[in-house]
Amino acid sequence: RELEIAASVQSDLLPAEVSFADGWTVAALCRPARHVGGDFFTELPGPRPDTCAMVYGDVAGKSVSGALVMMAAHEALHALSMTHRDPEALFDLANQRLYRLGHRKSFVALAYLTVSEDGSGIEYLLAGQPQPLIKSRIGTVSELPLPDHRLPLGALVNGGYKTSYAALGQGELVLGYSDGVVDALSPRGESFGIDRLREVIAAAPTQPDSMIDHVVEALNEFTEGSEPYDDVTLVAISCDRKEA
């Protein structure tokens, strides 16, 4: 019963709806492997007026211990984002708070996505999360470049996180995911893997909701209903703006 209550509290932390910016569509899903988990996604104020940022995280640890750190990270991000909307400052401050909280044991892998200042693409930070994937208009799938510093939050007292940029045009989509996606296991012990995820994305619709449904369906078919190894989080963002 206590686990059910904890799962309900944790579920309530996930936003029922998410937004990004005018001309963009976003969808997200978080599926814990057990009653409670260490994955989450949330919407934060963006660095500029009338913009939002999507943040998704993956805590080192599972079950109750992972859930407690997840809730601490979630609340730290929301509290700090009220006064620090710049993503680099936000990550550095959240990193220091989690470093002190976890005594270098409670790492939190995070990714941050927001629209660029000129609206031509996205700005992003990665801290321990896998590289998001971009699906182009012609269906090719590529990885976003990794930043120089990408350690999870809480690993070192000095973060040094820097924002990166990727162009994203009309009809293109970026998919962020936690490692529970590629680490999902079949009954025979085979990992889902990045190559299979690329193939699924290439064949999936570009609408964010449909993309996430397509990936989840592929995971379900691959695992054949076996008990999940890890939490799964997916965040899909598409560019719908008209080209000038």
mmCIF file of C-alpha atoms in Angstrom:
data_model
loop_
_atom_site.group_PDB
_atom_site.id
_atom_site.type_symbol
_atom_site.label_atom_id
_atom_site.label_comp_id
_atom_site.label_asym_id
_atom_site.label_seq_id
_atom_site.Cartn_x
_atom_site.Cartn_y
_atom_site.Cartn_z
ATOM 1 C CA ARG A 1 0.000 0.000 0.000
ATOM 2 C CA GLU A 2 2.845 2.399 0.800
ATOM 3 C CA LEU A 3 4.417 1.712 -2.602
ATOM 4 C CA GLU A 4 1.098 2.429 -4.280
ATOM 5 C CA ILE A 5 0.876 5.769 -2.449
ATOM 6 C CA ALA A 6 4.457 6.616 -3.420
ATOM 7 C CA ALA A 7 3.722 5.718 -7.045
ATOM 8 C CA SER A 8 0.665 7.975 -7.014
ATOM 9 C CA VAL A 9 2.656 10.892 -5.587
ATOM 10 C CA GLN A 10 5.398 10.366 -8.147
ATOM 11 C CA SER A 11 2.909 10.144 -10.998
ATOM 12 C CA ASP A 12 1.330 13.425 -9.909
ATOM 13 C CA LEU A 13 4.704 15.144 -10.364
ATOM 14 C CA LEU A 14 4.571 14.439 -14.107
ATOM 15 C CA PRO A 15 2.724 17.208 -15.997
ATOM 16 C CA ALA A 16 -0.573 16.200 -17.579
ATOM 17 C CA GLU A 17 0.209 18.450 -20.561
ATOM 18 C CA VAL A 18 3.447 19.928 -21.857
ATOM 19 C CA SER A 19 4.222 22.811 -24.210
ATOM 20 C CA PHE A 20 7.297 24.208 -25.922
ATOM 21 C CA ALA A 21 6.851 27.321 -28.077
ATOM 22 C CA ASP A 22 4.655 28.662 -30.878
ATOM 23 C CA GLY A 23 5.144 26.575 -33.998
ATOM 24 C CA TRP A 24 6.336 23.507 -32.079
ATOM 25 C CA THR A 25 4.603 20.368 -30.784
ATOM 26 C CA VAL A 26 5.819 18.236 -27.873
ATOM 27 C CA ALA A 27 4.821 14.926 -26.286
ATOM 28 C CA ALA A 28 6.365 12.943 -23.450
ATOM 29 C CA LEU A 29 5.989 9.631 -21.628
ATOM 30 C CA CYS A 30 7.542 8.124 -18.506
ATOM 31 C CA ARG A 31 7.013 4.417 -17.714
ATOM 32 C CA PRO A 32 8.575 3.098 -14.469
ATOM 33 C CA ALA A 33 9.910 -0.443 -14.403
ATOM 34 C CA ARG A 34 8.532 -0.980 -10.887
ATOM 35 C CA HIS A 35 5.923 0.678 -8.654
ATOM 36 C CA VAL A 36 8.166 3.728 -8.386
ATOM 37 C CA GLY A 37 11.133 4.728 -10.510
ATOM 38 C CA GLY A 38 13.995 7.122 -11.013
ATOM 39 C CA ASP A 39 12.968 8.592 -14.386
ATOM 40 C CA PHE A 40 10.941 11.770 -14.859
ATOM 41 C CA PHE A 41 10.175 14.573 -17.283
ATOM 42 C CA THR A 42 8.980 18.079 -16.574
ATOM 43 C CA GLU A 43 8.357 21.450 -18.159
ATOM 44 C CA LEU A 44 10.329 24.474 -16.934
ATOM 45 C CA PRO A 45 10.299 28.169 -17.886
ATOM 46 C CA GLY A 46 12.480 28.707 -20.946
ATOM 47 C CA PRO A 47 15.372 31.161 -21.028
ATOM 48 C CA ARG A 48 13.286 33.730 -22.927
ATOM 49 C CA PRO A 49 9.709 35.035 -22.551
ATOM 50 C CA ASP A 50 6.939 32.856 -23.984
ATOM 51 C CA THR A 51 9.194 29.802 -24.235
ATOM 52 C CA CYS A 52 9.343 26.590 -22.251
ATOM 53 C CA ALA A 53 12.012 23.970 -21.727
ATOM 54 C CA MET A 54 11.573 20.222 -21.593
ATOM 55 C CA VAL A 55 13.786 18.463 -19.066
ATOM 56 C CA TYR A 56 13.966 14.726 -18.542
ATOM 57 C CA GLY A 57 16.032 12.829 -16.011
ATOM 58 C CA ASP A 58 17.244 9.409 -14.997
ATOM 59 C CA VAL A 59 18.460 8.841 -11.438
ATOM 60 C CA ALA A 60 21.176 6.333 -10.548
ATOM 61 C CA GLY A 61 19.231 3.771 -8.543
ATOM 62 C CA LYS A 62 15.867 2.092 -8.733
ATOM 63 C CA SER A 63 12.752 1.546 -6.661
ATOM 64 C CA VAL A 64 12.333 3.637 -3.487
ATOM 65 C CA SER A 65 15.883 5.028 -3.302
ATOM 66 C CA GLY A 66 15.767 6.129 -6.923
ATOM 67 C CA ALA A 67 12.317 7.639 -6.467
ATOM 68 C CA LEU A 68 13.454 9.739 -3.498
ATOM 69 C CA VAL A 69 16.388 11.207 -5.430
ATOM 70 C CA MET A 70 14.146 11.706 -8.452
ATOM 71 C CA MET A 71 11.726 13.803 -6.369
ATOM 72 C CA ALA A 72 14.605 15.800 -4.863
ATOM 73 C CA ALA A 73 16.003 16.542 -8.353
ATOM 74 C CA HIS A 74 12.547 17.447 -9.681
ATOM 75 C CA GLU A 75 11.902 19.926 -6.872
ATOM 76 C CA ALA A 76 15.415 21.417 -7.058
ATOM 77 C CA LEU A 77 14.989 22.130 -10.772
ATOM 78 C CA HIS A 78 11.601 23.761 -10.290
ATOM 79 C CA ALA A 79 12.737 25.892 -7.356
ATOM 80 C CA LEU A 80 15.920 27.071 -9.079
ATOM 81 C CA SER A 81 14.207 27.746 -12.434
ATOM 82 C CA MET A 82 12.014 30.389 -10.786
ATOM 83 C CA THR A 83 15.049 32.654 -10.409
ATOM 84 C CA HIS A 84 17.556 31.159 -12.884
ATOM 85 C CA ARG A 85 16.106 30.658 -16.361
ATOM 86 C CA ASP A 86 19.476 30.460 -18.098
ATOM 87 C CA PRO A 87 20.045 26.715 -18.632
ATOM 88 C CA GLU A 88 23.783 26.782 -17.926
ATOM 89 C CA ALA A 89 23.288 28.569 -14.592
ATOM 90 C CA LEU A 90 20.351 26.301 -13.767
ATOM 91 C CA PHE A 91 22.380 23.133 -14.364
ATOM 92 C CA ASP A 92 25.386 24.404 -12.414
ATOM 93 C CA LEU A 93 23.273 25.309 -9.377
ATOM 94 C CA ALA A 94 21.250 22.081 -9.513
ATOM 95 C CA ASN A 95 24.505 20.150 -9.815
ATOM 96 C CA GLN A 96 25.892 21.762 -6.660
ATOM 97 C CA ARG A 97 22.706 21.060 -4.733
ATOM 98 C CA LEU A 98 22.595 17.396 -5.772
ATOM 99 C CA TYR A 99 26.314 16.998 -5.120
ATOM 100 C CA ARG A 100 25.828 18.106 -1.523
ATOM 101 C CA LEU A 101 22.680 16.027 -1.152
ATOM 102 C CA GLY A 102 24.078 12.791 -2.502
ATOM 103 C CA HIS A 103 27.659 12.914 -1.230
ATOM 104 C CA ARG A 104 28.783 11.970 -4.755
ATOM 105 C CA LYS A 105 26.582 8.854 -4.846
ATOM 106 C CA SER A 106 23.242 10.144 -6.143
ATOM 107 C CA PHE A 107 23.893 10.977 -9.779
ATOM 108 C CA VAL A 108 21.127 12.357 -11.969
ATOM 109 C CA ALA A 109 21.401 12.142 -15.755
ATOM 110 C CA LEU A 110 19.542 15.108 -17.271
ATOM 111 C CA ALA A 111 18.747 16.548 -20.682
ATOM 112 C CA TYR A 112 17.355 20.030 -21.388
ATOM 113 C CA LEU A 113 15.685 21.095 -24.654
ATOM 114 C CA THR A 114 14.361 24.540 -25.569
ATOM 115 C CA VAL A 115 13.773 26.571 -28.720
ATOM 116 C CA SER A 116 16.690 28.699 -29.946
ATOM 117 C CA GLU A 117 16.523 32.489 -29.741
ATOM 118 C CA ASP A 118 15.875 32.921 -33.472
ATOM 119 C CA GLY A 119 13.465 29.974 -33.612
ATOM 120 C CA SER A 120 15.558 28.123 -36.188
ATOM 121 C CA GLY A 121 16.228 25.088 -34.019
ATOM 122 C CA ILE A 122 16.769 23.898 -30.492
ATOM 123 C CA GLU A 123 19.257 24.620 -27.756
ATOM 124 C CA TYR A 124 20.123 21.690 -25.531
ATOM 125 C CA LEU A 125 22.226 20.546 -22.605
ATOM 126 C CA LEU A 126 23.162 16.937 -21.915
ATOM 127 C CA ALA A 127 24.356 15.682 -18.551
ATOM 128 C CA GLY A 128 24.703 11.925 -18.703
ATOM 129 C CA GLN A 129 21.707 11.273 -20.968
ATOM 130 C CA PRO A 130 22.021 9.523 -24.353
ATOM 131 C CA GLN A 131 22.291 11.713 -27.440
ATOM 132 C CA PRO A 132 18.838 12.721 -28.701
ATOM 133 C CA LEU A 133 18.024 11.682 -32.264
ATOM 134 C CA ILE A 134 16.804 13.927 -35.086
ATOM 135 C CA LYS A 135 14.542 12.652 -37.850
ATOM 136 C CA SER A 136 14.881 14.781 -40.974
ATOM 137 C CA ARG A 137 12.185 15.572 -43.525
ATOM 138 C CA ILE A 138 13.486 12.809 -45.799
ATOM 139 C CA GLY A 139 13.454 10.241 -42.990
ATOM 140 C CA THR A 140 17.154 10.009 -42.131
ATOM 141 C CA VAL A 141 18.006 9.693 -38.442
ATOM 142 C CA SER A 142 21.104 11.223 -36.832
ATOM 143 C CA GLU A 143 22.389 11.920 -33.323
ATOM 144 C CA LEU A 144 22.790 15.374 -31.822
ATOM 145 C CA PRO A 145 26.480 16.164 -31.181
ATOM 146 C CA LEU A 146 27.708 15.560 -27.648
ATOM 147 C CA PRO A 147 28.975 18.518 -25.600
ATOM 148 C CA ASP A 148 32.500 18.445 -24.161
ATOM 149 C CA HIS A 149 31.224 18.213 -20.575
ATOM 150 C CA ARG A 150 28.355 15.829 -20.037
ATOM 151 C CA LEU A 151 28.732 14.193 -16.621
ATOM 152 C CA PRO A 152 25.509 13.559 -14.688
ATOM 153 C CA LEU A 153 24.502 16.131 -12.119
ATOM 154 C CA GLY A 154 25.923 15.405 -8.693
ATOM 155 C CA ALA A 155 29.081 13.729 -9.982
ATOM 156 C CA LEU A 156 31.453 16.706 -9.555
ATOM 157 C CA VAL A 157 31.018 19.900 -7.572
ATOM 158 C CA ASN A 158 31.933 22.044 -10.601
ATOM 159 C CA GLY A 159 29.664 21.374 -13.555
ATOM 160 C CA GLY A 160 30.773 23.563 -16.457
ATOM 161 C CA TYR A 161 27.703 22.704 -18.551
ATOM 162 C CA LYS A 162 27.435 24.491 -21.910
ATOM 163 C CA THR A 163 24.478 24.928 -24.232
ATOM 164 C CA SER A 164 24.633 23.396 -27.722
ATOM 165 C CA TYR A 165 22.539 24.210 -30.802
ATOM 166 C CA ALA A 166 20.960 22.097 -33.529
ATOM 167 C CA ALA A 167 18.967 23.386 -36.515
ATOM 168 C CA LEU A 168 15.479 21.927 -36.869
ATOM 169 C CA GLY A 169 13.240 22.757 -39.814
ATOM 170 C CA GLN A 170 9.566 22.280 -40.573
ATOM 171 C CA GLY A 171 8.556 18.624 -40.534
ATOM 172 C CA GLU A 172 11.600 17.510 -38.544
ATOM 173 C CA LEU A 173 11.565 15.933 -35.075
ATOM 174 C CA VAL A 174 13.958 15.432 -32.178
ATOM 175 C CA LEU A 175 13.511 12.446 -29.856
ATOM 176 C CA GLY A 176 15.097 12.350 -26.416
ATOM 177 C CA TYR A 177 15.136 9.111 -24.466
ATOM 178 C CA SER A 178 16.509 7.515 -21.316
ATOM 179 C CA ASP A 179 18.830 4.519 -21.488
ATOM 180 C CA GLY A 180 15.963 2.257 -20.440
ATOM 181 C CA VAL A 181 14.888 2.365 -24.088
ATOM 182 C CA VAL A 182 18.067 0.985 -25.674
ATOM 183 C CA ASP A 183 18.784 -1.278 -22.666
ATOM 184 C CA ALA A 184 15.375 -2.994 -22.838
ATOM 185 C CA LEU A 185 15.863 -6.766 -22.990
ATOM 186 C CA SER A 186 14.137 -9.458 -25.004
ATOM 187 C CA PRO A 187 13.305 -12.788 -23.286
ATOM 188 C CA ARG A 188 16.505 -14.118 -24.876
ATOM 189 C CA GLY A 189 18.637 -11.424 -23.229
ATOM 190 C CA GLU A 190 19.208 -9.279 -26.344
ATOM 191 C CA SER A 191 19.283 -5.487 -25.916
ATOM 192 C CA PHE A 192 16.964 -3.296 -27.967
ATOM 193 C CA GLY A 193 19.959 -1.161 -28.933
ATOM 194 C CA ILE A 194 20.515 2.142 -30.712
ATOM 195 C CA ASP A 195 20.462 0.675 -34.234
ATOM 196 C CA ARG A 196 17.006 -0.815 -33.721
ATOM 197 C CA LEU A 197 15.784 2.474 -32.219
ATOM 198 C CA ARG A 198 17.044 4.327 -35.302
ATOM 199 C CA GLU A 199 15.123 1.950 -37.565
ATOM 200 C CA VAL A 200 11.944 2.399 -35.523
ATOM 201 C CA ILE A 201 12.225 6.204 -35.652
ATOM 202 C CA ALA A 202 12.901 6.193 -39.388
ATOM 203 C CA ALA A 203 9.706 4.199 -40.007
ATOM 204 C CA ALA A 204 7.525 6.103 -37.513
ATOM 205 C CA PRO A 205 5.255 9.117 -38.124
ATOM 206 C CA THR A 206 6.812 12.494 -37.356
ATOM 207 C CA GLN A 207 4.020 13.695 -35.058
ATOM 208 C CA PRO A 208 5.350 13.539 -31.452
ATOM 209 C CA ASP A 209 2.424 11.558 -29.997
ATOM 210 C CA SER A 210 2.533 9.039 -32.826
ATOM 211 C CA MET A 211 6.319 8.761 -32.635
ATOM 212 C CA ILE A 212 6.204 7.888 -28.932
ATOM 213 C CA ASP A 213 3.377 5.386 -29.484
ATOM 214 C CA HIS A 214 5.402 3.775 -32.264
ATOM 215 C CA VAL A 215 8.519 3.414 -30.095
ATOM 216 C CA VAL A 216 6.528 2.015 -27.155
ATOM 217 C CA GLU A 217 4.814 -0.508 -29.438
ATOM 218 C CA ALA A 218 8.195 -1.608 -30.781
ATOM 219 C CA LEU A 219 9.525 -2.015 -27.228
ATOM 220 C CA ASN A 220 6.497 -4.063 -26.205
ATOM 221 C CA GLU A 221 6.897 -6.366 -29.201
ATOM 222 C CA PHE A 222 10.626 -6.750 -28.562
ATOM 223 C CA THR A 223 10.329 -7.529 -24.838
ATOM 224 C CA GLU A 224 7.275 -9.767 -25.387
ATOM 225 C CA GLY A 225 5.712 -8.594 -22.134
ATOM 226 C CA SER A 226 8.672 -9.566 -19.941
ATOM 227 C CA GLU A 227 9.389 -7.543 -16.787
ATOM 228 C CA PRO A 228 11.112 -4.241 -17.669
ATOM 229 C CA TYR A 229 14.773 -3.935 -16.739
ATOM 230 C CA ASP A 230 14.733 -0.148 -16.375
ATOM 231 C CA ASP A 231 12.432 2.876 -16.490
ATOM 232 C CA VAL A 232 11.615 4.277 -19.930
ATOM 233 C CA THR A 233 11.262 7.975 -20.720
ATOM 234 C CA LEU A 234 10.621 9.506 -24.153
ATOM 235 C CA VAL A 235 10.342 13.177 -25.178
ATOM 236 C CA ALA A 236 9.483 14.044 -28.790
ATOM 237 C CA ILE A 237 9.473 17.590 -30.201
ATOM 238 C CA SER A 238 8.565 18.504 -33.771
ATOM 239 C CA CYS A 239 8.926 21.743 -35.691
ATOM 240 C CA ASP A 240 5.630 22.793 -37.288
ATOM 241 C CA ARG A 241 6.406 26.396 -38.170
ATOM 242 C CA LYS A 242 6.056 27.555 -41.767
ATOM 243 C CA GLU A 243 9.310 28.151 -43.602
ATOM 244 C CA ALA A 244 9.903 31.767 -44.626
#
